[in-house]
Amino acid sequence: MIFQRGERFRAQTMILGILFLYAAFAGFGGRSVFMSAKPAPVIFGTPPGATARDTKFDAETQAMFSQLVETRRDLHANPELSNREERTSKVVADRLRALGLEVKTNVARHGVVGILRGKLPGKVIAVRADMDALPIEERRDLPFKSKNKGVMHACGHDIHTTVGLGVAELLSKHKDELRGTVKFIFQPAEEGPPRGEEGGAPLMLKEGVFDDPAPDVIFGLHCMPFLEVGQVGYCESAAMASADRFLITIQGKGSHGAAPHQGVDAIVVAATAIEQLQTIRSRRIDTQEPLVISIGSVRGGSRFNIIADEVQMEGTVRTLSEEVHDRIEPMMNQVLKGVTESFGASYKLDYQRFVPVTTNNTPLVKAMLPTMQRINGAGNVQQFRAQMVSEDFAYFANRAPAIFYFLGVGNKAEGKTGLLHTAEFDPDERAIAVGVKTMSGMVADWLDAAK
């Protein structure tokens, strides 16, 4: 068609108006033409297909949301390191008692366990949340900035603890219609206890956290900043890598810096060892197998004109395969033996296995996936590749069928993109509501199905 100038302007205006109207109402059974292919996140409200219980859980989560944010900010302002979570554990225990749960404290030092018994008979499900913070100085100027110098909730454990408390509160309101028992495990020292101390999931299990009653399954979650708030991620099997820690000591022979031939330079030996250790990844392990060997700390030498007699190196090993996991320590010994002998030096390797692979139970994931999609909208539930970070939830997952999923806390529009374990980590607090609704719905659905 051909338009005169005025007619063309009116036609363009009409077309734009139609497009804006379509954008406003396209959410009814479709997407706005101005949106990307990803659907809008569901923070409050429920998508089509939600059940009456989903709607009720949503309304009750909305009602308690401001209180949950207040709790999270209190925890964030008062972070505590691994095996030092005294105040945090008291906050958790007091809140669980106020909800009428059976509470046990001082499990694995500062762990707390709360038991919610439904009125109807059924199975036992555990929900785990971790409580410890990291030795990171918080730089953001927030009203609830960390009061403890050099300590920060930079991994989202304040979010995890708050979600756990929210789930306990929500489900306690429905215990008359709840089948079975929910065991809330608030865990200390997930980031690893200080050297020389026991702690975390292994110590909780050692002290009987899976006893009386023993859980039939266990659920857990973790914040994920590269998932937008309102989104949830999952893996069908391996979810997070194993994590080992090693300390290598290279022993050489000191001498004057002007006469290196009279000594054995531990720094040169260490540099060669660092280079050769990487050939384990590049030349000795199947290239299709995920593996990381990282050295994060090197310490050696005392003065510019002295040949160092000792160097210490610390690092970590990560993999998703237990078979590969078993091969790394012997290979490291082989490499270090060859390198040090070629220089006339010696070595010591202190190799600690910290955390096994966190593996989800595939049938359990497939059974709960419809719940996750129903509560959040199918487009907001994404399948993930396994992550090379680690989680000592793995110890629980080795004892009972488990689901460990990821809670989106990012918000690119507001600049909330800081990574875990950094001073820039800044989660969108609306994720708390998503976590409470999703976990509560999954727990209730699983107990109903397992009757």
Coordinates of C-alpha atoms in Angstrom, one line a residue:
M1 CA 0.0 0.0 0.0
I2 CA 1.1 3.6 -0.6
F3 CA 0.4 6.3 2.1
Q4 CA 0.5 10.1 1.9
R5 CA 2.7 11.6 4.5
G6 CA 0.0 12.3 7.1
E7 CA -1.6 8.9 6.5
R8 CA 1.8 7.2 6.9
F9 CA 2.3 8.9 10.3
R10 CA -1.2 7.9 11.5
A11 CA -0.6 4.3 10.3
Q12 CA 2.8 4.1 12.0
T13 CA 1.2 5.4 15.2
M14 CA -1.6 2.9 15.0
I15 CA 0.9 0.0 14.5
L16 CA 3.0 1.1 17.5
G17 CA -0.1 1.3 19.6
I18 CA -1.1 -2.2 18.6
L19 CA 2.4 -3.5 19.4
F20 CA 2.4 -1.9 22.9
L21 CA -1.1 -3.3 23.7
Y22 CA 0.1 -6.7 22.6
A23 CA 3.2 -6.3 24.8
A24 CA 1.1 -5.5 27.8
F25 CA -1.3 -8.4 27.4
A26 CA 0.8 -11.0 25.7
G27 CA 1.6 -12.6 29.1
F28 CA -1.8 -14.1 28.9
G29 CA -0.8 -17.3 27.2
G30 CA 2.3 -15.9 25.5
R31 CA 5.3 -13.6 25.7
S32 CA 5.7 -9.9 25.0
V33 CA 7.2 -9.1 21.6
F34 CA 9.7 -6.9 23.5
M35 CA 11.0 -9.7 25.7
S36 CA 13.7 -12.2 25.0
A37 CA 13.0 -15.9 24.6
K38 CA 13.3 -16.3 28.3
P39 CA 10.0 -15.9 30.3
A40 CA 9.7 -13.4 33.1
P41 CA 10.8 -14.8 36.4
V42 CA 8.0 -15.8 38.9
I43 CA 8.8 -14.2 42.2
F44 CA 5.3 -13.8 43.7
G45 CA 2.3 -15.3 42.1
T46 CA 2.0 -18.7 40.4
P47 CA 2.2 -19.7 36.7
P48 CA -0.6 -21.5 34.9
G49 CA -1.0 -25.1 36.2
A50 CA -0.2 -24.2 39.8
T51 CA -2.1 -26.1 42.4
A52 CA -4.2 -24.7 45.2
R53 CA -1.4 -25.5 47.7
D54 CA 1.1 -23.7 45.4
T55 CA -1.2 -20.6 45.6
K56 CA -1.5 -20.9 49.3
F57 CA 2.3 -21.3 49.8
D58 CA 2.9 -18.3 47.6
A59 CA 0.5 -16.1 49.6
E60 CA 2.0 -17.2 52.9
T61 CA 5.5 -16.6 51.6
Q62 CA 4.6 -13.1 50.5
A63 CA 3.2 -12.4 54.0
M64 CA 6.4 -13.4 55.7
F65 CA 8.8 -12.0 53.1
S66 CA 9.7 -8.8 54.9
Q67 CA 10.5 -10.8 58.1
L68 CA 12.7 -13.2 56.0
V69 CA 14.6 -10.3 54.5
E70 CA 15.1 -8.9 58.0
T71 CA 16.5 -12.3 59.2
R72 CA 18.8 -12.5 56.2
R73 CA 20.2 -9.0 56.8
D74 CA 20.8 -9.8 60.5
L75 CA 22.7 -12.9 59.6
H76 CA 24.6 -11.0 56.9
A77 CA 25.6 -8.3 59.3
N78 CA 26.9 -10.9 61.9
P79 CA 28.8 -13.5 59.8
E80 CA 30.8 -16.2 61.6
L81 CA 33.6 -18.4 60.2
S82 CA 33.5 -22.2 60.1
N83 CA 33.2 -23.9 63.5
R84 CA 32.6 -20.5 65.1
E85 CA 28.9 -20.1 64.3
E86 CA 27.8 -19.6 67.9
R87 CA 25.4 -16.6 67.4
T88 CA 24.0 -17.9 64.1
S89 CA 23.2 -21.3 65.7
K90 CA 21.4 -19.5 68.6
V91 CA 19.3 -17.5 66.1
V92 CA 18.3 -20.6 64.2
A93 CA 17.6 -22.7 67.4
D94 CA 15.5 -20.0 68.9
R95 CA 13.5 -19.5 65.8
L96 CA 12.8 -23.3 65.4
R97 CA 11.7 -23.6 69.0
A98 CA 9.3 -20.6 68.5
L99 CA 7.8 -22.6 65.6
G100 CA 7.2 -25.6 67.9
L101 CA 9.8 -27.9 66.4
E102 CA 11.8 -30.4 68.4
V103 CA 15.3 -28.9 68.5
K104 CA 18.8 -30.3 69.1
T105 CA 21.8 -28.1 69.3
N106 CA 25.6 -28.5 69.5
V107 CA 25.7 -31.1 66.7
A108 CA 29.2 -31.0 65.2
R109 CA 30.0 -28.0 67.5
H110 CA 27.4 -25.5 66.4
G111 CA 25.0 -27.5 64.2
V112 CA 21.2 -27.3 64.8
V113 CA 18.6 -30.0 63.9
G114 CA 14.9 -29.3 64.0
I115 CA 12.2 -32.0 63.7
L116 CA 8.8 -31.2 62.3
R117 CA 6.4 -34.1 62.6
G118 CA 3.3 -34.0 60.4
K119 CA 0.0 -35.2 61.7
L120 CA -0.3 -37.9 59.0
P121 CA 2.0 -40.9 58.9
G122 CA 4.7 -41.0 56.2
K123 CA 8.4 -41.0 55.3
V124 CA 11.2 -38.8 56.5
I125 CA 12.8 -36.1 54.4
A126 CA 15.8 -33.9 55.4
V127 CA 16.3 -30.3 54.3
R128 CA 19.9 -29.0 54.7
A129 CA 21.1 -25.4 55.0
D130 CA 24.6 -24.3 55.8
M131 CA 25.5 -21.4 58.1
D132 CA 29.1 -20.4 57.9
A133 CA 30.8 -17.4 56.3
L134 CA 34.1 -16.7 54.6
P135 CA 37.3 -14.8 55.5
I136 CA 36.6 -12.0 53.0
E137 CA 36.5 -8.3 53.8
E138 CA 33.1 -6.8 52.7
R139 CA 33.7 -3.6 50.7
R140 CA 30.1 -2.7 49.7
D141 CA 28.6 0.1 51.8
L142 CA 25.3 -1.5 52.9
P143 CA 23.1 -0.7 55.9
F144 CA 23.5 -4.3 56.9
K145 CA 27.2 -4.6 56.0
S146 CA 29.3 -7.1 58.0
K147 CA 30.2 -6.0 61.5
N148 CA 32.9 -8.6 61.7
K149 CA 36.1 -7.3 60.1
G150 CA 37.5 -9.7 57.5
V151 CA 34.4 -11.9 57.6
M152 CA 31.6 -11.9 55.0
H153 CA 28.7 -14.1 53.8
A154 CA 30.2 -14.2 50.3
C155 CA 28.8 -17.6 49.4
G156 CA 25.1 -17.1 50.2
H157 CA 24.9 -19.2 53.3
D158 CA 22.9 -16.4 54.9
I159 CA 20.3 -16.9 52.1
H160 CA 20.4 -20.7 52.6
T161 CA 19.8 -20.4 56.3
T162 CA 17.0 -17.9 55.8
V163 CA 15.4 -20.2 53.2
G164 CA 15.6 -23.1 55.6
L165 CA 13.9 -21.1 58.4
G166 CA 11.3 -19.9 55.9
V167 CA 10.5 -23.5 54.9
A168 CA 10.3 -24.6 58.5
E169 CA 7.8 -21.7 59.2
L170 CA 5.7 -22.4 56.2
L171 CA 5.4 -26.1 56.6
S172 CA 4.8 -25.8 60.4
K173 CA 1.6 -23.9 59.5
H174 CA 0.5 -27.0 57.6
K175 CA 1.6 -29.8 59.9
D176 CA -1.9 -31.1 60.3
E177 CA -2.0 -31.9 56.6
L178 CA 1.6 -32.9 56.3
R179 CA 2.5 -36.5 55.8
G180 CA 5.6 -37.8 57.5
T181 CA 8.5 -35.9 59.1
V182 CA 10.7 -33.1 57.9
K183 CA 14.2 -33.0 59.5
F184 CA 15.9 -29.6 59.1
I185 CA 19.7 -29.7 59.3
F186 CA 21.5 -26.4 59.8
Q187 CA 25.1 -27.2 59.2
P188 CA 28.2 -25.5 60.3
A189 CA 31.6 -25.4 58.6
E190 CA 30.6 -26.2 55.0
E191 CA 33.5 -24.2 53.8
G192 CA 35.8 -26.5 55.7
P193 CA 36.9 -26.5 59.3
P194 CA 40.2 -24.9 60.3
R195 CA 43.3 -27.1 60.1
G196 CA 43.5 -29.5 63.0
E197 CA 39.7 -29.4 63.6
E198 CA 36.9 -31.7 62.6
G199 CA 33.7 -30.2 61.3
G200 CA 31.0 -29.9 58.6
A201 CA 28.9 -32.7 57.2
P202 CA 31.3 -35.5 58.1
L203 CA 31.3 -34.6 61.7
M204 CA 27.5 -34.1 61.7
L205 CA 27.1 -37.7 60.3
K206 CA 29.7 -39.0 62.8
E207 CA 27.6 -37.5 65.6
G208 CA 24.4 -39.1 64.4
V209 CA 22.6 -36.4 62.4
F210 CA 21.0 -39.1 60.2
D211 CA 19.8 -41.1 63.2
D212 CA 16.4 -41.0 65.0
P213 CA 14.8 -40.5 62.6
A214 CA 16.9 -41.5 59.6
P215 CA 15.9 -39.5 56.4
D216 CA 14.8 -41.4 53.4
V217 CA 15.9 -38.6 51.1
I218 CA 17.6 -35.2 51.5
F219 CA 17.2 -31.9 49.6
G220 CA 19.5 -28.9 49.5
L221 CA 20.1 -25.8 47.4
H222 CA 22.9 -23.3 46.6
C223 CA 22.8 -19.7 45.4
M224 CA 24.0 -19.2 41.8
P225 CA 24.7 -15.6 40.7
F226 CA 24.8 -16.4 37.0
L227 CA 21.2 -17.6 37.2
E228 CA 18.7 -14.7 37.3
V229 CA 16.5 -14.3 40.3
G230 CA 13.3 -16.4 39.7
Q231 CA 15.2 -19.1 37.9
V232 CA 16.2 -22.5 39.3
G233 CA 18.9 -24.9 37.9
Y234 CA 19.3 -28.6 38.3
C235 CA 21.6 -31.5 37.3
E236 CA 20.3 -35.0 36.8
S237 CA 23.4 -36.7 38.2
A238 CA 26.8 -35.2 39.2
A239 CA 26.1 -31.6 40.3
M240 CA 29.4 -30.4 41.9
A241 CA 33.0 -31.6 41.8
S242 CA 35.1 -33.3 44.4
A243 CA 37.6 -31.1 46.2
D244 CA 41.0 -32.1 47.5
R245 CA 43.6 -29.9 49.2
F246 CA 47.3 -30.4 49.0
L247 CA 50.5 -28.9 50.6
I248 CA 53.8 -29.6 48.8
T249 CA 57.0 -28.9 50.5
I250 CA 60.1 -28.7 48.3
Q251 CA 63.4 -29.1 50.2
G252 CA 66.5 -27.9 48.6
K253 CA 69.8 -26.5 49.9
G254 CA 70.5 -22.9 50.7
S255 CA 73.5 -20.9 49.4
H256 CA 74.6 -17.4 48.5
G257 CA 72.7 -15.9 45.6
A258 CA 76.0 -15.3 43.8
A259 CA 76.9 -19.1 44.0
P260 CA 73.7 -21.0 43.1
H261 CA 75.9 -24.0 42.1
Q262 CA 76.7 -24.6 45.7
G263 CA 73.1 -25.1 46.7
V264 CA 69.9 -26.6 45.4
D265 CA 67.5 -23.8 44.5
A266 CA 64.1 -24.8 45.9
I267 CA 62.4 -22.0 43.9
V268 CA 63.6 -23.3 40.6
V269 CA 62.6 -26.9 41.6
A270 CA 59.1 -25.6 42.6
A271 CA 58.7 -23.7 39.3
T272 CA 59.5 -26.8 37.4
A273 CA 57.1 -28.9 39.6
I274 CA 54.3 -26.4 39.0
E275 CA 54.8 -26.7 35.2
Q276 CA 55.0 -30.5 35.2
L277 CA 52.0 -31.0 37.5
Q278 CA 49.9 -29.4 34.8
T279 CA 50.8 -32.2 32.4
I280 CA 48.7 -34.6 34.5
R281 CA 45.6 -32.6 33.2
S282 CA 46.9 -32.0 29.7
R283 CA 48.7 -35.3 28.9
R284 CA 47.7 -38.1 31.2
I285 CA 43.9 -37.8 31.8
D286 CA 41.3 -38.3 29.1
T287 CA 40.6 -34.9 27.7
Q288 CA 36.8 -35.5 28.0
E289 CA 37.1 -35.9 31.8
P290 CA 36.7 -32.6 33.8
L291 CA 39.7 -32.0 36.0
V292 CA 41.3 -29.0 37.6
I293 CA 44.7 -28.9 39.3
S294 CA 45.3 -25.4 40.7
I295 CA 48.1 -24.1 42.9
G296 CA 46.9 -21.0 44.7
S297 CA 49.7 -20.3 47.1
V298 CA 53.6 -20.3 46.8
R299 CA 55.8 -19.4 49.7
G300 CA 59.6 -19.5 49.7
G301 CA 62.8 -17.5 50.1
S302 CA 63.9 -15.0 52.7
R303 CA 66.1 -12.4 50.9
F304 CA 67.0 -11.2 47.5
N305 CA 70.6 -12.6 47.6
I306 CA 69.9 -16.0 49.2
I307 CA 69.1 -19.2 47.4
A308 CA 66.0 -20.6 49.0
D309 CA 66.3 -23.9 50.7
E310 CA 62.5 -24.5 51.0
V311 CA 59.3 -23.7 49.2
Q312 CA 55.8 -24.6 50.1
M313 CA 52.9 -24.7 47.7
E314 CA 49.2 -25.2 48.4
G315 CA 46.5 -26.0 45.9
T316 CA 43.3 -27.9 45.1
V317 CA 42.2 -30.7 42.8
R318 CA 38.7 -30.9 41.4
T319 CA 37.1 -33.6 39.3
L320 CA 33.6 -35.1 38.6
S321 CA 34.9 -38.7 38.3
E322 CA 35.7 -40.9 41.3
E323 CA 37.9 -43.0 39.0
V324 CA 40.0 -39.9 38.1
H325 CA 39.8 -38.8 41.7
D326 CA 41.7 -42.0 42.8
R327 CA 44.5 -41.5 40.2
I328 CA 45.6 -37.9 41.0
E329 CA 47.5 -38.3 44.2
P330 CA 49.7 -41.2 42.9
M331 CA 50.4 -39.2 39.7
M332 CA 51.4 -36.1 41.7
N333 CA 53.8 -38.2 43.8
Q334 CA 55.3 -39.6 40.6
V335 CA 55.8 -36.2 39.1
L336 CA 57.2 -34.6 42.3
K337 CA 59.6 -37.6 42.8
G338 CA 61.0 -37.3 39.2
V339 CA 61.3 -33.5 39.3
T340 CA 63.0 -33.3 42.7
E341 CA 65.4 -36.2 42.1
S342 CA 66.5 -34.6 38.9
F343 CA 67.6 -31.5 40.8
G344 CA 69.0 -33.3 43.9
A345 CA 66.1 -32.0 46.0
S346 CA 63.4 -33.8 48.0
Y347 CA 59.7 -33.2 48.6
K348 CA 56.8 -34.0 50.9
L349 CA 53.2 -34.2 49.8
D350 CA 50.4 -33.7 52.3
Y351 CA 47.3 -34.6 50.3
Q352 CA 43.8 -34.3 51.9
R353 CA 40.6 -35.5 50.4
F354 CA 38.1 -32.9 51.5
V355 CA 34.8 -33.5 49.6
P356 CA 33.6 -36.3 47.2
V357 CA 31.6 -35.6 44.1
T358 CA 28.1 -34.2 44.9
T359 CA 25.8 -36.6 43.0
N360 CA 22.1 -36.2 42.6
N361 CA 19.8 -39.3 42.5
T362 CA 18.5 -39.3 38.9
P363 CA 15.1 -40.9 39.5
L364 CA 14.5 -38.5 42.4
V365 CA 15.4 -35.5 40.2
K366 CA 13.1 -36.7 37.5
A367 CA 10.3 -37.2 40.0
M368 CA 10.6 -33.7 41.5
L369 CA 11.2 -31.8 38.2
P370 CA 7.5 -31.3 37.5
T371 CA 7.1 -29.7 40.9
M372 CA 9.9 -27.3 40.2
Q373 CA 8.5 -26.4 36.8
R374 CA 4.9 -26.1 38.2
I375 CA 6.0 -23.6 40.9
N376 CA 8.4 -21.5 38.9
G377 CA 7.2 -21.9 35.3
A378 CA 8.8 -24.5 33.0
G379 CA 10.9 -21.9 31.2
N380 CA 12.5 -20.8 34.5
V381 CA 13.8 -24.2 35.4
Q382 CA 17.1 -25.0 33.6
Q383 CA 19.2 -28.1 33.3
F384 CA 22.8 -27.4 34.2
R385 CA 26.2 -28.9 33.5
A386 CA 27.9 -30.0 36.7
Q387 CA 29.9 -27.2 38.4
M388 CA 33.6 -27.6 39.3
V389 CA 33.1 -25.9 42.7
S390 CA 32.4 -28.3 45.5
E391 CA 30.0 -28.9 48.4
D392 CA 30.2 -31.1 51.4
F393 CA 26.5 -31.8 51.0
A394 CA 28.1 -34.7 49.0
Y395 CA 28.6 -36.6 52.3
F396 CA 24.8 -36.5 52.9
A397 CA 24.1 -37.4 49.3
N398 CA 26.3 -40.5 49.7
R399 CA 24.1 -41.6 52.6
A400 CA 20.6 -41.0 51.2
P401 CA 19.1 -40.3 47.8
A402 CA 19.6 -36.5 47.2
I403 CA 18.6 -33.5 45.2
F404 CA 21.0 -30.5 45.3
Y405 CA 19.7 -27.7 43.0
F406 CA 20.7 -24.1 42.2
L407 CA 18.8 -20.9 43.2
G408 CA 19.1 -17.9 40.9
V409 CA 20.2 -14.8 42.8
G410 CA 21.6 -12.7 39.9
N411 CA 20.1 -9.5 38.5
K412 CA 22.0 -8.1 35.6
A413 CA 19.7 -5.1 35.3
E414 CA 20.6 -4.0 38.8
G415 CA 24.3 -5.0 38.5
K416 CA 24.0 -7.9 40.8
T417 CA 26.5 -10.1 39.0
G418 CA 29.2 -10.6 41.6
L419 CA 30.6 -14.2 41.8
L420 CA 30.6 -16.5 44.8
H421 CA 33.6 -16.2 47.2
T422 CA 34.2 -12.6 46.2
A423 CA 33.6 -9.3 48.0
E424 CA 31.3 -8.3 45.1
F425 CA 28.8 -11.0 45.7
D426 CA 25.4 -9.3 46.1
P427 CA 22.4 -11.6 45.8
D428 CA 18.9 -10.4 44.9
E429 CA 17.0 -11.0 48.1
R430 CA 13.8 -11.9 46.3
A431 CA 15.5 -15.2 45.7
I432 CA 14.6 -16.0 49.3
A433 CA 10.9 -16.2 48.4
V434 CA 11.7 -18.4 45.4
G435 CA 13.7 -20.7 47.5
V436 CA 11.1 -21.0 50.2
K437 CA 8.2 -21.7 47.8
T438 CA 10.2 -24.2 45.7
M439 CA 11.7 -26.2 48.6
S440 CA 8.4 -26.2 50.5
G441 CA 6.5 -27.4 47.5
M442 CA 9.1 -30.1 46.7
V443 CA 9.0 -31.4 50.3
A444 CA 5.2 -31.5 50.5
D445 CA 4.9 -33.2 47.1
W446 CA 7.6 -35.8 47.9
L447 CA 6.0 -36.7 51.2
D448 CA 2.6 -37.0 49.5
A449 CA 4.0 -39.3 46.8
A450 CA 6.0 -41.4 49.2
K451 CA 3.1 -42.2 51.5

